[in-house]
Amino acid sequence: MISLARHRLTSAETGPALRALSEWTPADAPGGGLHPGDVGWHLRFDDAAVFVWTHDGVPVAAGFLDGSVLRVTGAPGADLGAVAADAEELLEPGNDRTDGLPVPGWELDREQPWVVLSWAPRPVSSRAEPVGRDDAADRVLVQRAAFEGSTFTVERWRAMKASPAGELAVETLVRTPSGEPAAAATGWFAGVGRCGLLEPVGAHPDHRGHGHGRDAVLGVCAGLADRGASAVAVVTPATNEAAVALYRSAGFTVVRENHDWVRARRA
């Protein structure tokens, strides 16, 4: 097993992790548990931290704790066993899940699968408009209405945009005919010829059922394709039938199912 060094990066220091994750992103759908966009969305938090594992100074994996879940993506051919061994101290009691990182003695969670869907570039029609600084409050309003318990704020939107990942973001907002914010989506660019990512997507509960969410999704997909993305992926719980139906209606197809690794239950 190779010897690794683990580095804890603050938001301002995440450039190397983002570059490595972009280089490791395939053309059709993200591998592992992280896309550069997952890091970008994470960087809305003031205390966001990202871990990078290196061997002889070269990045071999990157990850962060998403609540109690350690999410990791390794370089092609990386020794994930060495990463898992080093990550043991991060997996203290309570941090009982990993995404993209097999841990010896842990089990695949077959009860809560995640669906990975991918969209291939094509001409689209959408009412979505890009999100600018003047739209930040409405972008936040949609997020907070769409997700119960959301802690998103204009300040956190600004922190995300000011982070090293900010230039990777493609955001759209859809309004009702009367101008009310109805749906929003954020996408993330990983480079020309690589797969982009949708994270997050939401529609205001007062305006669902009118195609606003689909328009927001297609607007982001078109924006990422214009920048050179080879595809756009999204990952959602398999149990979220409404989300899966939305993405299918926008032209996404299912690529695979992902399963977290969970700490084995004691008999």
mmCIF file of C-alpha atoms in Angstrom:
data_model
loop_
_atom_site.group_PDB
_atom_site.id
_atom_site.type_symbol
_atom_site.label_atom_id
_atom_site.label_comp_id
_atom_site.label_asym_id
_atom_site.label_seq_id
_atom_site.Cartn_x
_atom_site.Cartn_y
_atom_site.Cartn_z
ATOM 1 C CA MET A 1 0.000 0.000 0.000
ATOM 2 C CA ILE A 2 1.406 3.387 -0.977
ATOM 3 C CA SER A 3 2.044 6.169 1.511
ATOM 4 C CA LEU A 4 -0.226 9.189 1.180
ATOM 5 C CA ALA A 5 -0.236 12.695 2.596
ATOM 6 C CA ARG A 6 -3.585 14.288 3.427
ATOM 7 C CA HIS A 7 -4.017 18.052 3.108
ATOM 8 C CA ARG A 8 -6.926 20.067 4.510
ATOM 9 C CA LEU A 9 -7.733 22.984 2.217
ATOM 10 C CA THR A 10 -9.740 26.074 3.067
ATOM 11 C CA SER A 11 -12.127 27.509 0.500
ATOM 12 C CA ALA A 12 -9.483 29.866 -0.875
ATOM 13 C CA GLU A 13 -7.010 26.986 -1.238
ATOM 14 C CA THR A 14 -9.231 24.620 -3.232
ATOM 15 C CA GLY A 15 -7.908 25.486 -6.688
ATOM 16 C CA PRO A 16 -5.629 22.404 -6.897
ATOM 17 C CA ALA A 17 -8.473 20.106 -5.822
ATOM 18 C CA LEU A 18 -10.817 21.601 -8.405
ATOM 19 C CA ARG A 19 -8.226 21.244 -11.157
ATOM 20 C CA ALA A 20 -7.546 17.626 -10.235
ATOM 21 C CA LEU A 21 -11.242 16.744 -10.080
ATOM 22 C CA SER A 22 -11.777 18.388 -13.463
ATOM 23 C CA GLU A 23 -8.962 16.333 -14.978
ATOM 24 C CA TRP A 24 -10.502 13.157 -13.560
ATOM 25 C CA THR A 25 -14.033 13.919 -14.822
ATOM 26 C CA PRO A 26 -15.004 11.673 -17.766
ATOM 27 C CA ALA A 27 -17.010 12.673 -20.796
ATOM 28 C CA ASP A 28 -20.339 10.990 -20.024
ATOM 29 C CA ALA A 29 -20.987 11.012 -16.266
ATOM 30 C CA PRO A 30 -18.932 11.711 -13.140
ATOM 31 C CA GLY A 31 -17.125 8.849 -11.486
ATOM 32 C CA GLY A 32 -16.581 8.495 -7.752
ATOM 33 C CA GLY A 33 -18.421 10.608 -5.232
ATOM 34 C CA LEU A 34 -17.341 14.088 -6.301
ATOM 35 C CA HIS A 35 -17.453 16.374 -9.314
ATOM 36 C CA PRO A 36 -15.851 19.845 -9.226
ATOM 37 C CA GLY A 37 -19.404 21.146 -8.937
ATOM 38 C CA ASP A 38 -20.003 19.290 -5.698
ATOM 39 C CA VAL A 39 -17.038 21.158 -4.266
ATOM 40 C CA GLY A 40 -18.295 24.416 -5.775
ATOM 41 C CA TRP A 41 -21.683 24.068 -4.100
ATOM 42 C CA HIS A 42 -19.982 23.074 -0.817
ATOM 43 C CA LEU A 43 -17.939 26.277 -0.859
ATOM 44 C CA ARG A 44 -20.999 28.382 -0.016
ATOM 45 C CA PHE A 45 -20.182 27.632 3.631
ATOM 46 C CA ASP A 46 -17.724 29.864 5.489
ATOM 47 C CA ASP A 47 -16.059 26.892 7.170
ATOM 48 C CA ALA A 48 -15.987 24.656 4.087
ATOM 49 C CA ALA A 49 -12.955 22.386 3.956
ATOM 50 C CA VAL A 50 -11.777 19.997 1.258
ATOM 51 C CA PHE A 51 -9.255 17.188 1.633
ATOM 52 C CA VAL A 52 -6.676 16.252 -0.982
ATOM 53 C CA TRP A 53 -4.577 13.117 -0.774
ATOM 54 C CA THR A 54 -1.227 13.213 -2.556
ATOM 55 C CA HIS A 55 1.522 10.722 -3.361
ATOM 56 C CA ASP A 56 4.945 12.232 -3.997
ATOM 57 C CA GLY A 57 3.225 15.610 -4.243
ATOM 58 C CA VAL A 58 0.743 14.514 -6.925
ATOM 59 C CA PRO A 59 -3.007 14.534 -6.116
ATOM 60 C CA VAL A 60 -4.523 11.051 -6.132
ATOM 61 C CA ALA A 61 -7.908 11.738 -4.477
ATOM 62 C CA ALA A 62 -10.083 14.567 -3.207
ATOM 63 C CA GLY A 63 -13.031 14.643 -0.869
ATOM 64 C CA PHE A 64 -15.003 16.414 1.823
ATOM 65 C CA LEU A 65 -17.406 15.651 4.622
ATOM 66 C CA ASP A 66 -20.949 16.350 3.434
ATOM 67 C CA GLY A 67 -22.583 16.254 6.826
ATOM 68 C CA SER A 68 -21.877 12.712 8.011
ATOM 69 C CA VAL A 69 -20.954 11.406 4.539
ATOM 70 C CA LEU A 70 -17.341 11.371 3.354
ATOM 71 C CA ARG A 71 -17.498 11.926 -0.409
ATOM 72 C CA VAL A 72 -14.391 11.047 -2.399
ATOM 73 C CA THR A 73 -13.225 10.785 -5.999
ATOM 74 C CA GLY A 74 -9.883 9.261 -6.883
ATOM 75 C CA ALA A 75 -7.660 9.662 -9.899
ATOM 76 C CA PRO A 76 -7.963 6.892 -12.504
ATOM 77 C CA GLY A 77 -6.133 3.892 -11.100
ATOM 78 C CA ALA A 78 -5.745 5.438 -7.640
ATOM 79 C CA ASP A 79 -5.164 3.153 -4.661
ATOM 80 C CA LEU A 80 -8.456 3.775 -2.880
ATOM 81 C CA GLY A 81 -7.474 1.258 -0.232
ATOM 82 C CA ALA A 82 -4.680 3.592 0.820
ATOM 83 C CA VAL A 83 -7.111 6.524 0.829
ATOM 84 C CA ALA A 84 -9.579 4.573 2.978
ATOM 85 C CA ALA A 85 -6.830 3.631 5.429
ATOM 86 C CA ASP A 86 -5.761 7.251 5.817
ATOM 87 C CA ALA A 87 -9.369 8.446 6.065
ATOM 88 C CA GLU A 88 -10.081 6.332 9.149
ATOM 89 C CA GLU A 89 -9.645 9.280 11.508
ATOM 90 C CA LEU A 90 -12.240 11.240 9.504
ATOM 91 C CA LEU A 91 -14.694 8.356 9.846
ATOM 92 C CA GLU A 92 -15.305 8.788 13.548
ATOM 93 C CA PRO A 93 -18.556 7.454 15.047
ATOM 94 C CA GLY A 94 -21.418 9.347 13.432
ATOM 95 C CA ASN A 95 -19.621 9.701 10.111
ATOM 96 C CA ASP A 96 -20.937 6.333 9.000
ATOM 97 C CA ARG A 97 -21.217 6.723 5.234
ATOM 98 C CA THR A 98 -18.902 7.173 2.298
ATOM 99 C CA ASP A 99 -19.712 8.021 -1.292
ATOM 100 C CA GLY A 100 -17.168 6.810 -3.829
ATOM 101 C CA LEU A 101 -14.804 5.298 -1.249
ATOM 102 C CA PRO A 102 -15.019 1.576 -0.412
ATOM 103 C CA VAL A 103 -14.025 0.971 3.200
ATOM 104 C CA PRO A 104 -12.918 -2.520 4.304
ATOM 105 C CA GLY A 105 -15.588 -4.113 6.472
ATOM 106 C CA TRP A 106 -18.303 -1.688 5.374
ATOM 107 C CA GLU A 107 -21.356 -2.616 3.296
ATOM 108 C CA LEU A 108 -23.052 -1.197 0.227
ATOM 109 C CA ASP A 109 -26.333 0.486 1.123
ATOM 110 C CA ARG A 110 -28.805 -1.309 -1.126
ATOM 111 C CA GLU A 111 -31.812 0.402 0.455
ATOM 112 C CA GLN A 112 -31.090 3.972 -0.683
ATOM 113 C CA PRO A 113 -29.788 3.944 -4.268
ATOM 114 C CA TRP A 114 -28.919 7.098 -6.178
ATOM 115 C CA VAL A 115 -29.691 7.464 -9.882
ATOM 116 C CA VAL A 116 -27.089 8.980 -12.190
ATOM 117 C CA LEU A 117 -28.610 10.560 -15.313
ATOM 118 C CA SER A 118 -26.821 12.152 -18.258
ATOM 119 C CA TRP A 119 -27.863 14.627 -20.959
ATOM 120 C CA ALA A 120 -26.225 14.848 -24.391
ATOM 121 C CA PRO A 121 -25.926 18.318 -25.976
ATOM 122 C CA ARG A 122 -28.691 19.203 -28.434
ATOM 123 C CA PRO A 123 -30.639 22.306 -29.462
ATOM 124 C CA VAL A 124 -33.035 23.390 -26.725
ATOM 125 C CA SER A 125 -35.728 25.969 -26.137
ATOM 126 C CA SER A 126 -35.896 27.523 -22.681
ATOM 127 C CA ARG A 127 -37.304 30.611 -20.968
ATOM 128 C CA ALA A 128 -34.480 30.577 -18.422
ATOM 129 C CA GLU A 129 -32.258 33.611 -17.974
ATOM 130 C CA PRO A 130 -28.731 33.749 -16.547
ATOM 131 C CA VAL A 131 -28.456 34.680 -12.875
ATOM 132 C CA GLY A 132 -26.618 37.947 -12.265
ATOM 133 C CA ARG A 133 -25.790 39.771 -9.049
ATOM 134 C CA ASP A 134 -29.112 41.611 -9.187
ATOM 135 C CA ASP A 135 -30.920 38.246 -9.269
ATOM 136 C CA ALA A 136 -29.162 36.781 -6.230
ATOM 137 C CA ALA A 137 -32.026 37.411 -3.810
ATOM 138 C CA ASP A 138 -34.528 35.734 -6.134
ATOM 139 C CA ARG A 139 -32.152 32.812 -6.725
ATOM 140 C CA VAL A 140 -31.925 32.369 -2.959
ATOM 141 C CA LEU A 141 -35.690 32.731 -2.528
ATOM 142 C CA VAL A 142 -36.311 29.816 -4.903
ATOM 143 C CA GLN A 143 -33.735 27.632 -3.164
ATOM 144 C CA ARG A 144 -35.165 28.242 0.289
ATOM 145 C CA ALA A 145 -38.724 27.643 -0.903
ATOM 146 C CA ALA A 146 -37.825 24.491 -2.830
ATOM 147 C CA PHE A 147 -35.857 22.796 -0.053
ATOM 148 C CA GLU A 148 -37.297 22.725 3.444
ATOM 149 C CA GLY A 149 -34.625 23.617 5.963
ATOM 150 C CA SER A 150 -32.364 25.287 3.403
ATOM 151 C CA THR A 151 -29.812 27.657 4.930
ATOM 152 C CA PHE A 152 -28.915 29.330 1.633
ATOM 153 C CA THR A 153 -28.532 33.116 1.833
ATOM 154 C CA VAL A 154 -27.358 35.893 -0.443
ATOM 155 C CA GLU A 155 -24.132 35.979 1.578
ATOM 156 C CA ARG A 156 -23.580 32.282 0.928
ATOM 157 C CA TRP A 157 -24.356 32.751 -2.763
ATOM 158 C CA ARG A 158 -21.705 35.475 -2.858
ATOM 159 C CA ALA A 159 -19.212 33.239 -1.041
ATOM 160 C CA MET A 160 -19.811 30.482 -3.578
ATOM 161 C CA LYS A 161 -19.374 32.855 -6.498
ATOM 162 C CA ALA A 162 -16.217 34.376 -4.992
ATOM 163 C CA SER A 163 -14.627 30.969 -4.381
ATOM 164 C CA PRO A 164 -12.129 29.337 -6.767
ATOM 165 C CA ALA A 165 -15.088 27.377 -8.179
ATOM 166 C CA GLY A 166 -17.173 30.465 -8.898
ATOM 167 C CA GLU A 167 -16.060 30.741 -12.511
ATOM 168 C CA LEU A 168 -17.230 27.163 -13.123
ATOM 169 C CA ALA A 169 -20.847 27.952 -12.201
ATOM 170 C CA VAL A 170 -23.634 28.374 -14.767
ATOM 171 C CA GLU A 171 -26.893 29.507 -13.146
ATOM 172 C CA THR A 172 -30.357 30.125 -14.517
ATOM 173 C CA LEU A 173 -33.588 31.544 -13.160
ATOM 174 C CA VAL A 174 -37.086 31.156 -14.582
ATOM 175 C CA ARG A 175 -39.812 33.651 -13.773
ATOM 176 C CA THR A 176 -43.566 33.476 -14.138
ATOM 177 C CA PRO A 177 -45.231 35.733 -16.736
ATOM 178 C CA SER A 178 -45.806 38.218 -13.905
ATOM 179 C CA GLY A 179 -42.121 38.199 -12.974
ATOM 180 C CA GLU A 180 -42.146 36.059 -9.840
ATOM 181 C CA PRO A 181 -39.133 33.742 -9.394
ATOM 182 C CA ALA A 182 -40.364 30.221 -10.100
ATOM 183 C CA ALA A 183 -37.399 27.887 -10.618
ATOM 184 C CA ALA A 184 -33.628 27.944 -10.582
ATOM 185 C CA ALA A 185 -30.729 25.664 -11.388
ATOM 186 C CA THR A 186 -26.982 25.736 -10.958
ATOM 187 C CA GLY A 187 -24.609 23.803 -13.184
ATOM 188 C CA TRP A 188 -20.870 23.307 -13.024
ATOM 189 C CA PHE A 189 -18.303 23.194 -15.811
ATOM 190 C CA ALA A 190 -15.406 20.713 -15.592
ATOM 191 C CA GLY A 191 -13.672 21.610 -18.834
ATOM 192 C CA VAL A 192 -14.058 21.184 -22.573
ATOM 193 C CA GLY A 193 -14.898 17.604 -23.485
ATOM 194 C CA ARG A 194 -15.832 16.715 -19.922
ATOM 195 C CA CYS A 195 -19.174 16.168 -18.223
ATOM 196 C CA GLY A 196 -20.810 19.054 -16.394
ATOM 197 C CA LEU A 197 -23.012 18.644 -13.337
ATOM 198 C CA LEU A 198 -26.383 19.976 -12.173
ATOM 199 C CA GLU A 199 -26.308 20.837 -8.451
ATOM 200 C CA PRO A 200 -28.777 22.040 -7.231
ATOM 201 C CA VAL A 201 -32.125 22.364 -9.035
ATOM 202 C CA GLY A 202 -35.311 23.615 -7.413
ATOM 203 C CA ALA A 203 -38.783 24.938 -8.186
ATOM 204 C CA HIS A 204 -40.867 27.167 -5.939
ATOM 205 C CA PRO A 205 -43.790 25.136 -4.518
ATOM 206 C CA ASP A 206 -46.238 27.862 -5.562
ATOM 207 C CA HIS A 207 -45.246 27.528 -9.206
ATOM 208 C CA ARG A 208 -44.734 23.825 -9.787
ATOM 209 C CA GLY A 209 -46.420 21.941 -12.592
ATOM 210 C CA HIS A 210 -45.852 24.580 -15.274
ATOM 211 C CA GLY A 211 -42.536 23.436 -16.746
ATOM 212 C CA HIS A 212 -40.450 26.066 -14.966
ATOM 213 C CA GLY A 213 -38.060 23.510 -13.483
ATOM 214 C CA ARG A 214 -37.537 21.893 -16.862
ATOM 215 C CA ASP A 215 -36.762 25.277 -18.400
ATOM 216 C CA ALA A 216 -34.223 26.031 -15.662
ATOM 217 C CA VAL A 217 -32.536 22.668 -16.241
ATOM 218 C CA LEU A 218 -32.414 23.089 -20.006
ATOM 219 C CA GLY A 219 -31.071 26.620 -19.653
ATOM 220 C CA VAL A 220 -28.141 25.372 -17.583
ATOM 221 C CA CYS A 221 -27.550 22.430 -19.911
ATOM 222 C CA ALA A 222 -27.411 24.764 -22.900
ATOM 223 C CA GLY A 223 -25.033 27.091 -21.064
ATOM 224 C CA LEU A 224 -22.679 24.251 -20.166
ATOM 225 C CA ALA A 225 -22.802 22.876 -23.706
ATOM 226 C CA ASP A 226 -21.955 26.331 -25.065
ATOM 227 C CA ARG A 227 -18.823 26.305 -22.902
ATOM 228 C CA GLY A 228 -17.808 22.938 -24.328
ATOM 229 C CA ALA A 229 -19.217 20.354 -21.919
ATOM 230 C CA SER A 230 -19.559 16.948 -23.564
ATOM 231 C CA ALA A 231 -22.580 16.056 -21.425
ATOM 232 C CA VAL A 232 -24.401 17.148 -18.279
ATOM 233 C CA ALA A 233 -25.092 14.769 -15.404
ATOM 234 C CA VAL A 234 -27.288 14.889 -12.347
ATOM 235 C CA VAL A 235 -27.493 12.567 -9.346
ATOM 236 C CA THR A 236 -30.710 12.189 -7.382
ATOM 237 C CA PRO A 237 -32.198 9.659 -4.944
ATOM 238 C CA ALA A 238 -33.936 6.855 -6.820
ATOM 239 C CA THR A 239 -36.915 7.360 -4.521
ATOM 240 C CA ASN A 240 -37.371 10.948 -5.742
ATOM 241 C CA GLU A 241 -39.670 9.992 -8.586
ATOM 242 C CA ALA A 242 -40.643 13.597 -9.340
ATOM 243 C CA ALA A 243 -37.014 14.593 -9.874
ATOM 244 C CA VAL A 244 -36.289 11.570 -12.063
ATOM 245 C CA ALA A 245 -39.374 12.383 -14.153
ATOM 246 C CA LEU A 246 -38.263 16.015 -14.496
ATOM 247 C CA TYR A 247 -34.821 15.058 -15.764
ATOM 248 C CA ARG A 248 -36.229 12.468 -18.156
ATOM 249 C CA SER A 249 -38.585 15.108 -19.555
ATOM 250 C CA ALA A 250 -35.540 17.301 -20.229
ATOM 251 C CA GLY A 251 -33.849 14.532 -22.209
ATOM 252 C CA PHE A 252 -31.705 12.897 -19.536
ATOM 253 C CA THR A 253 -31.185 9.137 -19.602
ATOM 254 C CA VAL A 254 -30.262 6.863 -16.713
ATOM 255 C CA VAL A 255 -26.600 5.841 -16.776
ATOM 256 C CA ARG A 256 -26.327 3.799 -13.583
ATOM 257 C CA GLU A 257 -27.205 3.545 -9.908
ATOM 258 C CA ASN A 258 -24.779 4.534 -7.156
ATOM 259 C CA HIS A 259 -24.755 3.194 -3.612
ATOM 260 C CA ASP A 260 -23.095 4.652 -0.543
ATOM 261 C CA TRP A 261 -20.903 2.521 1.675
ATOM 262 C CA VAL A 262 -22.153 2.274 5.257
ATOM 263 C CA ARG A 263 -20.511 1.124 8.450
ATOM 264 C CA ALA A 264 -21.480 -2.488 9.074
ATOM 265 C CA ARG A 265 -24.113 -2.954 11.733
ATOM 266 C CA ARG A 266 -23.004 -4.924 14.749
ATOM 267 C CA ALA A 267 -24.821 -8.205 15.253
#
